[in-house]
């Protein structure tokens, strides 16, 4: 402090802040010493100091929109009160007893890892609840709520604590699952706490609420905005609040998706034998997970009948494709699964190097290896036949059952056309046997064929067909195997096709980094995967000029790109 006084005013202020942070750090609750100091102060909200937000009686003379907005505000108040109560229950009913328990059912380090950032999230919403109480009290006079959401949830510290909570959530659930499987005292503690609660909500049910909170806010604010007329003082702030919350929710969803993918690849690695070559490849640290999804593998017979259909977990890594069986059965662990989701176990079925995987689309297959073949039907137009609009040389691709039904309709149409030609040669007039009836038959069959073609086209939107390398035949020639997956929706198939295509392009030699420049600390690893080089790059960066020449290396030639200095 003395040194700061003799210096600048800015230095004095910084020193005061540092001292205050040290003081706050010493005032923390025992057991939190290992947690990172985020600068949060615990703000207890009690009925004595600060009344909870509560709407008063509805005044008379309100418009229908004002009545709806008041009900939506009541939903916001009620849901926020329940949310804050859930956060308090996590700390009071689970974290604090576990920290104080002797002997420990869960170590202090693991306990801090499980309940990471719950206290900080509670502090954020305690402050929000105080502001919400003030805003609810003056609602009938001002009718403004959007600016409160902007002020409360646009701060970087809110994004930071929620981001860290979301990133840690999957690991926290894994710790709880492992503790339930290995420590009976911890499992018994969770069961007793659940039975003692009024609503019987599990610890998992409480801890998943922070992940669901912002989507709930977004839905409520969307309803509020719909019932806010143009020109209202709250409309612009509501739009800004929705933008802020949607951006925040999108970031958190992306972070959770990445965290879940990391856990998926860890689960996959655990399912592989330690001695297998795949285990060494997965643990090499040179792979990243690009996409993983549950797809339905289908197998058809020679006549188009569905033989087998089973769900598989498919993993797209940056250089390989892995397909595994999914096993949700945990023998003897039913009581644990009621407390925390155990998740599936994976058993690797096959894996293939990405450059050897081919996506087979319409018109690309003419191989005898594919039982699910594309068949070309030549439906010629006949003279004096009503099927003059029949398609020539049309390729139909789809599930064999649908294609077989389409073939049957085509054969029936050909027979009916022959019957029509014979009817046209009749000399007499017969009931229900004339050209009008025959043409109606043809038109009806054509309509059925169009419906069947649409069904086939719709089914193809969700069918991902992959050609994989199989075992060589007896003569040593390579054999390809066709695998057919059904994706959940058409967008999923497009995503798989695009990701596969881009990942294969990225593996080409010309798209590998030509020059690798280490960071200043010379400890970080060189990137093992990079996007396609499609824009001009500076020949040297400002940091690269300060590095020694021996800090640069050229592990791969890059003849296809010329580096141009930036102007």
XYZ file of C-alpha atoms in Angstrom:
567
model
C 0.000 0.000 0.000
C 2.881 2.359 0.865
C 4.523 1.704 -2.473
C 1.254 2.321 -4.250
C 0.784 5.705 -2.498
C 4.160 6.845 -3.712
C 3.214 5.882 -7.249
C 0.294 6.830 -9.462
C -3.337 7.135 -8.483
C -4.133 4.202 -10.744
C -1.663 2.035 -8.854
C -3.261 2.988 -5.551
C -6.719 2.001 -6.782
C -5.454 -1.341 -8.083
C -3.796 -2.058 -4.742
C -7.014 -1.286 -2.867
C -8.903 -3.690 -5.097
C -6.300 -6.421 -4.518
C -6.509 -5.961 -0.742
C -10.301 -6.099 -0.846
C -10.178 -9.330 -2.880
C -7.783 -10.834 -0.332
C -10.172 -9.868 2.471
C -13.129 -11.372 0.664
C -11.153 -14.533 -0.022
C -10.488 -14.958 3.724
C -14.184 -14.531 4.485
C -15.192 -17.513 2.342
C -17.063 -20.468 3.798
C -14.743 -23.241 5.030
C -14.189 -25.912 2.395
C -14.189 -23.446 -0.504
C -10.497 -22.664 -0.375
C -9.788 -24.769 -3.454
C -12.406 -23.040 -5.565
C -11.364 -20.248 -7.879
C -12.206 -16.768 -6.545
C -14.676 -15.255 -8.990
C -15.300 -12.077 -6.956
C -18.855 -13.068 -6.013
C -20.408 -12.074 -2.732
C -23.115 -14.276 -1.299
C -26.376 -12.312 -1.134
C -28.888 -14.089 1.108
C -32.509 -13.206 0.361
C -34.856 -13.635 3.303
C -38.369 -12.510 4.072
C -37.015 -10.248 6.859
C -34.541 -8.243 4.763
C -36.079 -8.355 1.298
C -39.613 -9.495 0.446
C -39.876 -12.048 -2.315
C -41.385 -10.818 -5.600
C -45.144 -11.168 -5.524
C -47.865 -9.591 -7.675
C -50.608 -7.713 -5.921
C -54.321 -7.750 -6.768
C -55.173 -7.049 -10.396
C -56.500 -3.507 -10.878
C -59.668 -2.834 -12.816
C -59.880 -1.491 -16.344
C -56.972 -3.463 -17.860
C -56.957 -4.347 -21.555
C -56.832 -8.037 -22.577
C -53.147 -7.650 -23.515
C -52.329 -6.102 -20.144
C -54.064 -9.002 -18.403
C -52.033 -11.534 -20.421
C -48.773 -9.654 -19.741
C -49.604 -9.681 -16.039
C -50.141 -13.457 -16.105
C -46.831 -13.950 -17.939
C -45.086 -11.825 -15.311
C -46.658 -14.019 -12.654
C -45.223 -17.095 -14.425
C -41.762 -15.459 -14.480
C -41.976 -14.694 -10.763
C -43.221 -18.163 -9.856
C -40.677 -20.021 -12.008
C -37.801 -17.875 -10.694
C -38.850 -18.512 -7.114
C -38.915 -22.262 -7.749
C -35.561 -22.115 -9.534
C -33.826 -20.252 -6.697
C -35.365 -22.696 -4.224
C -33.924 -25.613 -6.244
C -30.448 -24.047 -6.192
C -30.674 -23.596 -2.420
C -31.748 -27.221 -2.025
C -28.663 -28.376 -3.935
C -26.430 -26.539 -1.473
C -28.363 -27.072 1.763
C -29.593 -30.644 1.261
C -26.649 -32.133 -0.635
C -23.445 -30.102 -0.807
C -23.210 -28.854 2.779
C -24.118 -32.212 4.423
C -21.603 -34.026 2.189
C -18.877 -31.533 3.080
C -19.586 -31.930 6.819
C -20.186 -35.686 6.814
C -17.784 -37.884 8.791
C -16.595 -40.307 7.562
C -16.713 -38.749 4.104
C -19.070 -40.368 1.618
C -17.508 -38.134 -1.019
C -14.124 -36.460 -0.736
C -13.938 -32.674 -0.468
C -12.232 -32.411 -3.844
C -14.890 -34.509 -5.596
C -17.657 -32.684 -3.749
C -16.346 -29.343 -5.011
C -16.100 -30.775 -8.524
C -19.695 -32.045 -8.444
C -21.217 -28.777 -7.181
C -18.897 -26.484 -9.128
C -20.302 -22.946 -9.574
C -23.719 -23.723 -8.066
C -23.158 -21.122 -5.339
C -22.186 -18.445 -7.870
C -25.278 -19.162 -9.992
C -27.424 -18.814 -6.863
C -25.789 -15.468 -6.115
C -26.562 -14.194 -9.631
C -30.216 -15.151 -9.319
C -30.454 -13.819 -5.758
C -29.480 -10.406 -7.120
C -31.936 -10.839 -9.984
C -34.678 -11.759 -7.524
C -34.094 -8.574 -5.530
C -34.385 -6.461 -8.679
C -37.411 -8.485 -9.828
C -39.164 -7.836 -6.514
C -38.751 -4.083 -6.979
C -39.948 -4.254 -10.588
C -43.029 -6.356 -9.718
C -44.020 -3.870 -7.012
C -44.256 -1.055 -9.596
C -45.582 -3.176 -12.485
C -49.010 -1.602 -12.789
C -47.428 1.834 -13.116
C -44.498 1.083 -15.479
C -45.105 -2.370 -17.063
C -41.414 -2.857 -17.910
C -39.398 -6.062 -17.516
C -37.116 -6.358 -20.572
C -34.442 -3.939 -19.344
C -34.155 -5.924 -16.107
C -33.257 -9.089 -18.042
C -30.720 -7.156 -20.120
C -29.076 -5.676 -17.019
C -29.029 -8.997 -15.141
C -27.975 -11.509 -17.809
C -25.828 -9.569 -20.277
C -22.890 -9.418 -17.853
C -19.816 -11.438 -18.690
C -19.668 -12.980 -15.205
C -23.090 -14.597 -15.752
C -21.857 -16.160 -18.983
C -18.664 -17.276 -17.245
C -20.318 -19.074 -14.313
C -22.968 -20.705 -16.488
C -20.348 -21.731 -19.048
C -18.195 -23.354 -16.388
C -21.220 -25.080 -14.882
C -22.364 -26.421 -18.256
C -18.849 -27.538 -19.209
C -18.542 -29.341 -15.874
C -22.045 -30.840 -15.814
C -21.274 -34.034 -17.730
C -18.149 -34.671 -15.642
C -20.134 -34.013 -12.451
C -22.758 -36.578 -13.455
C -19.985 -39.065 -14.241
C -18.531 -38.525 -10.749
C -21.946 -39.059 -9.155
C -22.507 -42.221 -11.204
C -19.104 -43.626 -10.281
C -19.614 -42.798 -6.600
C -23.020 -44.530 -6.643
C -21.429 -47.649 -8.122
C -18.443 -47.751 -5.770
C -19.619 -46.153 -2.487
C -22.778 -47.579 -0.879
C -22.811 -44.783 1.739
C -23.105 -42.138 -0.970
C -25.875 -44.065 -2.731
C -27.772 -44.420 0.550
C -27.358 -40.686 1.203
C -28.901 -39.794 -2.179
C -31.819 -42.169 -1.632
C -32.592 -40.749 1.814
C -32.448 -37.164 0.576
C -34.792 -37.954 -2.287
C -37.299 -39.697 0.003
C -37.157 -36.797 2.486
C -38.002 -34.202 -0.188
C -41.627 -33.233 -0.740
C -41.568 -33.523 -4.547
C -39.213 -36.582 -4.681
C -36.920 -34.787 -7.141
C -33.488 -36.428 -7.413
C -30.147 -34.635 -7.264
C -29.867 -34.999 -11.033
C -33.313 -33.439 -11.443
C -32.176 -30.427 -9.413
C -28.795 -30.016 -11.088
C -30.172 -30.136 -14.616
C -32.325 -27.060 -13.961
C -29.549 -24.477 -14.602
C -29.140 -25.969 -18.088
C -32.878 -25.601 -18.713
C -33.228 -22.127 -17.216
C -32.431 -19.900 -20.181
C -34.680 -21.809 -22.623
C -37.485 -21.280 -20.083
C -36.722 -17.557 -19.894
C -36.729 -17.334 -23.700
C -40.175 -18.934 -23.984
C -41.631 -16.605 -21.349
C -40.127 -13.489 -22.947
C -41.344 -14.572 -26.382
C -44.879 -14.779 -25.002
C -44.423 -11.379 -23.353
C -43.193 -9.838 -26.613
C -46.148 -11.275 -28.565
C -48.507 -9.506 -26.203
C -46.622 -6.206 -26.156
C -48.061 -3.729 -28.670
C -45.871 -1.675 -30.997
C -44.810 1.583 -29.464
C -44.898 0.165 -25.933
C -42.019 1.317 -23.715
C -41.093 -2.283 -22.958
C -41.035 -3.629 -26.523
C -37.506 -2.583 -27.546
C -35.955 -3.772 -24.290
C -37.793 -7.095 -24.613
C -36.352 -7.574 -28.103
C -32.874 -6.788 -26.819
C -33.343 -9.158 -23.863
C -34.457 -11.953 -26.179
C -31.400 -11.399 -28.374
C -29.086 -11.514 -25.353
C -30.685 -14.637 -23.886
C -30.835 -16.488 -27.214
C -27.162 -15.724 -27.845
C -26.262 -16.902 -24.362
C -28.362 -20.066 -24.710
C -26.772 -20.849 -28.075
C -23.276 -20.542 -26.609
C -24.159 -22.736 -23.655
C -25.765 -25.344 -25.919
C -22.665 -25.452 -28.088
C -20.425 -25.833 -25.057
C -22.588 -28.627 -23.678
C -22.556 -30.339 -27.068
C -18.756 -30.275 -27.125
C -18.569 -31.498 -23.527
C -21.004 -34.336 -24.289
C -18.975 -35.339 -27.346
C -15.832 -35.498 -25.224
C -17.588 -37.804 -22.766
C -18.874 -39.921 -25.674
C -15.368 -40.466 -27.023
C -14.165 -41.292 -23.502
C -16.950 -43.863 -23.181
C -15.956 -45.296 -26.550
C -12.309 -45.527 -25.509
C -13.259 -47.360 -22.310
C -15.240 -49.930 -24.318
C -12.225 -50.923 -26.409
C -9.749 -53.517 -25.174
C -6.454 -52.073 -23.965
C -4.530 -54.385 -26.276
C -6.429 -53.553 -29.446
C -4.958 -51.307 -32.093
C -8.104 -49.119 -32.020
C -7.491 -48.296 -28.356
C -3.998 -47.066 -29.189
C -5.382 -44.960 -32.017
C -8.076 -43.401 -29.828
C -5.595 -42.632 -27.051
C -2.946 -41.182 -29.332
C -4.235 -37.638 -28.746
C -4.207 -36.866 -32.471
C -7.932 -37.266 -32.985
C -10.954 -35.104 -32.504
C -14.616 -35.994 -32.593
C -16.437 -34.232 -35.421
C -19.874 -35.820 -35.117
C -21.607 -38.617 -33.233
C -25.230 -39.665 -33.423
C -27.514 -42.622 -32.923
C -28.457 -44.030 -36.330
C -30.573 -47.055 -37.276
C -28.750 -49.702 -39.285
C -31.002 -51.677 -41.657
C -30.381 -54.945 -43.462
C -32.601 -56.139 -46.329
C -33.017 -59.499 -48.014
C -32.819 -60.372 -51.697
C -36.565 -59.845 -52.127
C -36.566 -56.491 -50.374
C -37.850 -57.707 -47.041
C -36.468 -56.061 -43.908
C -34.291 -58.630 -42.126
C -32.796 -56.595 -39.294
C -32.994 -53.093 -37.872
C -30.936 -51.963 -34.905
C -29.734 -48.705 -33.396
C -26.001 -48.007 -33.591
C -23.852 -45.204 -32.252
C -21.734 -43.857 -35.097
C -18.662 -41.727 -34.375
C -17.052 -39.567 -37.033
C -13.477 -38.741 -36.041
C -11.176 -36.557 -38.076
C -9.562 -39.616 -39.695
C -11.806 -42.631 -39.017
C -15.404 -43.796 -38.754
C -16.411 -46.002 -35.818
C -19.704 -47.897 -35.414
C -20.656 -49.417 -32.058
C -23.503 -51.327 -30.489
C -25.469 -49.615 -27.727
C -26.135 -51.455 -24.491
C -28.388 -49.709 -21.959
C -28.533 -52.689 -19.586
C -26.768 -52.213 -16.266
C -27.214 -55.475 -14.387
C -28.266 -54.945 -10.762
C -28.167 -51.132 -11.018
C -31.866 -50.260 -11.357
C -31.900 -48.203 -8.152
C -28.906 -46.172 -9.336
C -30.502 -45.471 -12.712
C -33.502 -43.977 -10.892
C -31.202 -41.436 -9.213
C -28.803 -40.529 -12.023
C -28.775 -41.493 -15.720
C -26.211 -44.225 -16.201
C -26.001 -43.793 -19.953
C -25.182 -46.500 -22.494
C -22.226 -48.816 -22.834
C -20.593 -49.077 -26.253
C -19.205 -52.163 -27.939
C -17.261 -51.372 -31.099
C -18.644 -53.258 -34.090
C -16.329 -51.970 -36.824
C -14.089 -49.058 -37.694
C -12.751 -47.837 -41.035
C -10.171 -45.305 -42.139
C -11.942 -42.224 -43.451
C -10.276 -42.124 -46.910
C -11.679 -45.618 -47.588
C -15.295 -44.654 -46.749
C -17.509 -43.666 -49.668
C -20.984 -42.173 -49.582
C -23.200 -43.804 -52.223
C -25.920 -41.561 -53.580
C -28.522 -41.859 -56.330
C -27.057 -43.038 -59.621
C -23.594 -43.781 -58.188
C -24.014 -47.497 -57.600
C -23.638 -50.156 -60.220
C -21.859 -52.680 -58.067
C -22.963 -56.245 -57.541
C -21.874 -55.957 -53.933
C -24.916 -53.834 -53.122
C -28.050 -55.799 -52.335
C -29.940 -52.542 -51.903
C -29.477 -51.733 -55.583
C -30.796 -48.926 -57.728
C -32.899 -50.380 -60.514
C -33.480 -48.678 -63.838
C -36.873 -49.327 -65.355
C -37.559 -48.461 -68.954
C -41.268 -47.686 -69.191
C -41.824 -47.170 -72.887
C -44.873 -45.419 -74.220
C -47.145 -47.563 -76.307
C -49.419 -46.538 -79.100
C -53.095 -46.187 -78.212
C -52.215 -46.546 -74.501
C -53.249 -43.969 -71.892
C -49.813 -43.998 -70.229
C -48.227 -41.514 -72.589
C -46.839 -39.577 -69.593
C -44.816 -42.527 -68.314
C -41.200 -41.708 -67.500
C -38.366 -43.124 -69.613
C -35.237 -44.583 -68.052
C -36.147 -43.354 -64.584
C -33.924 -44.412 -61.665
C -35.782 -45.387 -58.517
C -33.768 -45.676 -55.336
C -35.242 -46.541 -51.982
C -35.891 -49.254 -49.428
C -36.311 -52.570 -51.252
C -39.849 -53.095 -49.966
C -41.038 -49.785 -51.417
C -39.174 -50.418 -54.651
C -40.696 -53.900 -54.948
C -44.163 -52.388 -54.513
C -43.352 -49.860 -57.223
C -42.209 -52.657 -59.540
C -45.471 -54.524 -58.924
C -47.449 -51.422 -59.840
C -45.429 -51.025 -63.035
C -46.120 -54.638 -64.029
C -49.823 -54.206 -63.265
C -49.895 -51.044 -65.362
C -48.324 -52.888 -68.290
C -50.975 -55.620 -68.018
C -53.814 -53.088 -67.793
C -52.449 -51.309 -70.855
C -52.548 -54.584 -72.777
C -56.122 -55.131 -71.561
C -56.957 -51.616 -72.762
C -55.637 -52.467 -76.205
C -57.767 -55.619 -76.268
C -60.874 -53.724 -75.091
C -60.407 -51.250 -77.931
C -60.858 -54.151 -80.414
C -64.266 -55.183 -79.019
C -67.226 -54.704 -81.384
C -70.030 -54.934 -78.840
C -70.938 -52.755 -75.817
C -70.583 -54.381 -72.396
C -71.275 -53.055 -68.907
C -68.064 -52.101 -66.953
C -65.969 -53.238 -69.884
C -65.237 -50.241 -72.050
C -62.435 -47.786 -72.799
C -63.572 -45.305 -70.116
C -63.253 -47.903 -67.359
C -59.921 -49.143 -68.717
C -58.503 -45.600 -68.791
C -59.698 -45.038 -65.218
C -57.748 -48.159 -64.202
C -54.603 -46.791 -65.850
C -54.983 -43.372 -64.248
C -55.510 -44.919 -60.817
C -52.361 -47.056 -61.173
C -50.371 -44.024 -62.299
C -51.526 -42.092 -59.241
C -50.447 -44.979 -56.994
C -47.071 -45.046 -58.721
C -46.567 -41.324 -58.112
C -47.418 -41.780 -54.427
C -44.957 -44.667 -54.197
C -42.232 -42.607 -55.894
C -42.790 -39.823 -53.359
C -42.498 -42.336 -50.514
C -39.235 -43.641 -51.971
C -37.911 -40.112 -52.439
C -38.863 -39.205 -48.870
C -37.203 -42.353 -47.523
C -34.001 -41.593 -49.433
C -33.735 -38.249 -47.664
C -32.974 -40.110 -44.441
C -30.967 -43.032 -45.869
C -27.194 -42.830 -45.524
C -25.458 -45.525 -47.596
C -21.758 -46.057 -46.977
C -19.377 -48.252 -48.947
C -16.732 -49.689 -46.610
C -13.685 -51.885 -47.230
C -14.337 -55.521 -46.325
C -12.162 -58.589 -46.015
C -10.500 -59.705 -49.275
C -11.971 -62.729 -51.022
C -10.179 -66.044 -51.504
C -8.267 -64.730 -54.498
C -7.064 -61.702 -52.536
C -9.180 -59.155 -54.392
C -10.600 -56.297 -52.279
C -14.265 -56.547 -51.377
C -16.537 -53.629 -50.494
C -19.421 -53.840 -48.043
C -22.511 -51.643 -48.143
C -23.890 -50.345 -44.843
C -27.265 -48.577 -44.770
C -28.190 -46.208 -41.935
C -31.472 -44.392 -41.352
C -30.885 -40.897 -39.971
C -33.407 -39.216 -37.634
C -34.265 -36.553 -40.221
C -33.143 -35.277 -43.654
C -30.971 -32.517 -42.130
C -29.070 -35.156 -40.193
C -28.201 -37.008 -43.391
C -27.038 -33.784 -45.040
C -24.858 -33.056 -42.019
C -23.271 -36.521 -42.154
C -22.574 -36.313 -45.880
C -21.069 -32.831 -45.600
C -18.942 -33.648 -42.552
C -17.636 -36.827 -44.155
C -16.763 -34.974 -47.345
C -14.996 -32.092 -45.575
C -13.120 -34.409 -43.217
C -11.785 -36.418 -46.167
C -10.698 -33.223 -47.916
C -8.917 -32.056 -44.783
C -6.860 -35.266 -44.739
C -5.369 -34.583 -48.146
C -1.695 -33.720 -48.169
C -2.227 -30.343 -49.818
C -4.510 -29.286 -46.964
C -2.047 -30.113 -44.206
C -0.184 -27.141 -42.699
C 2.924 -26.405 -44.740
C 4.697 -24.327 -42.107
C 4.317 -24.823 -38.385
C 5.208 -21.928 -36.115
C 5.476 -22.710 -32.361
C 4.045 -20.304 -29.819
C 6.266 -17.980 -27.843
C 6.356 -20.322 -24.878
C 7.433 -23.127 -27.250
C 5.299 -25.563 -25.249
C 2.073 -25.706 -27.218
C 1.772 -28.426 -29.830
C 1.461 -27.730 -33.513
C -2.085 -28.080 -34.872
C -2.864 -31.566 -36.167
C -5.903 -30.532 -38.198
C -6.762 -27.329 -39.978
C -9.448 -26.129 -42.384
C -8.958 -25.834 -46.116
C -6.597 -23.010 -47.030
C -8.753 -20.910 -49.306
C -7.716 -17.356 -48.485
C -4.439 -15.505 -48.698
C -2.318 -15.593 -45.563
C 0.438 -13.249 -44.336
C 3.902 -14.642 -44.923
C 4.997 -13.680 -41.393
C 3.074 -12.682 -38.323
C 4.296 -10.078 -35.843
C 5.221 -12.784 -33.350
C 6.959 -14.910 -35.950
C 9.418 -12.108 -36.702
C 10.691 -12.270 -33.122
C 11.322 -16.023 -33.224
C 14.579 -17.646 -34.100
C 14.915 -19.228 -37.483
C 15.356 -22.631 -35.903
C 11.868 -22.228 -34.429
C 10.361 -22.762 -37.869
C 10.012 -26.146 -39.465
C 8.493 -27.468 -42.655
C 7.331 -31.016 -41.978
C 5.149 -31.230 -45.088
C 5.633 -29.791 -48.562
C 2.855 -27.459 -49.644
C 3.248 -26.952 -53.396
C -0.400 -26.136 -53.994
C -0.468 -22.858 -52.075
C 1.567 -19.681 -52.348
C 1.721 -17.475 -49.282
C 1.185 -13.830 -50.159
C 2.202 -11.076 -47.770
C -0.711 -9.032 -46.512
C -0.707 -5.402 -47.664
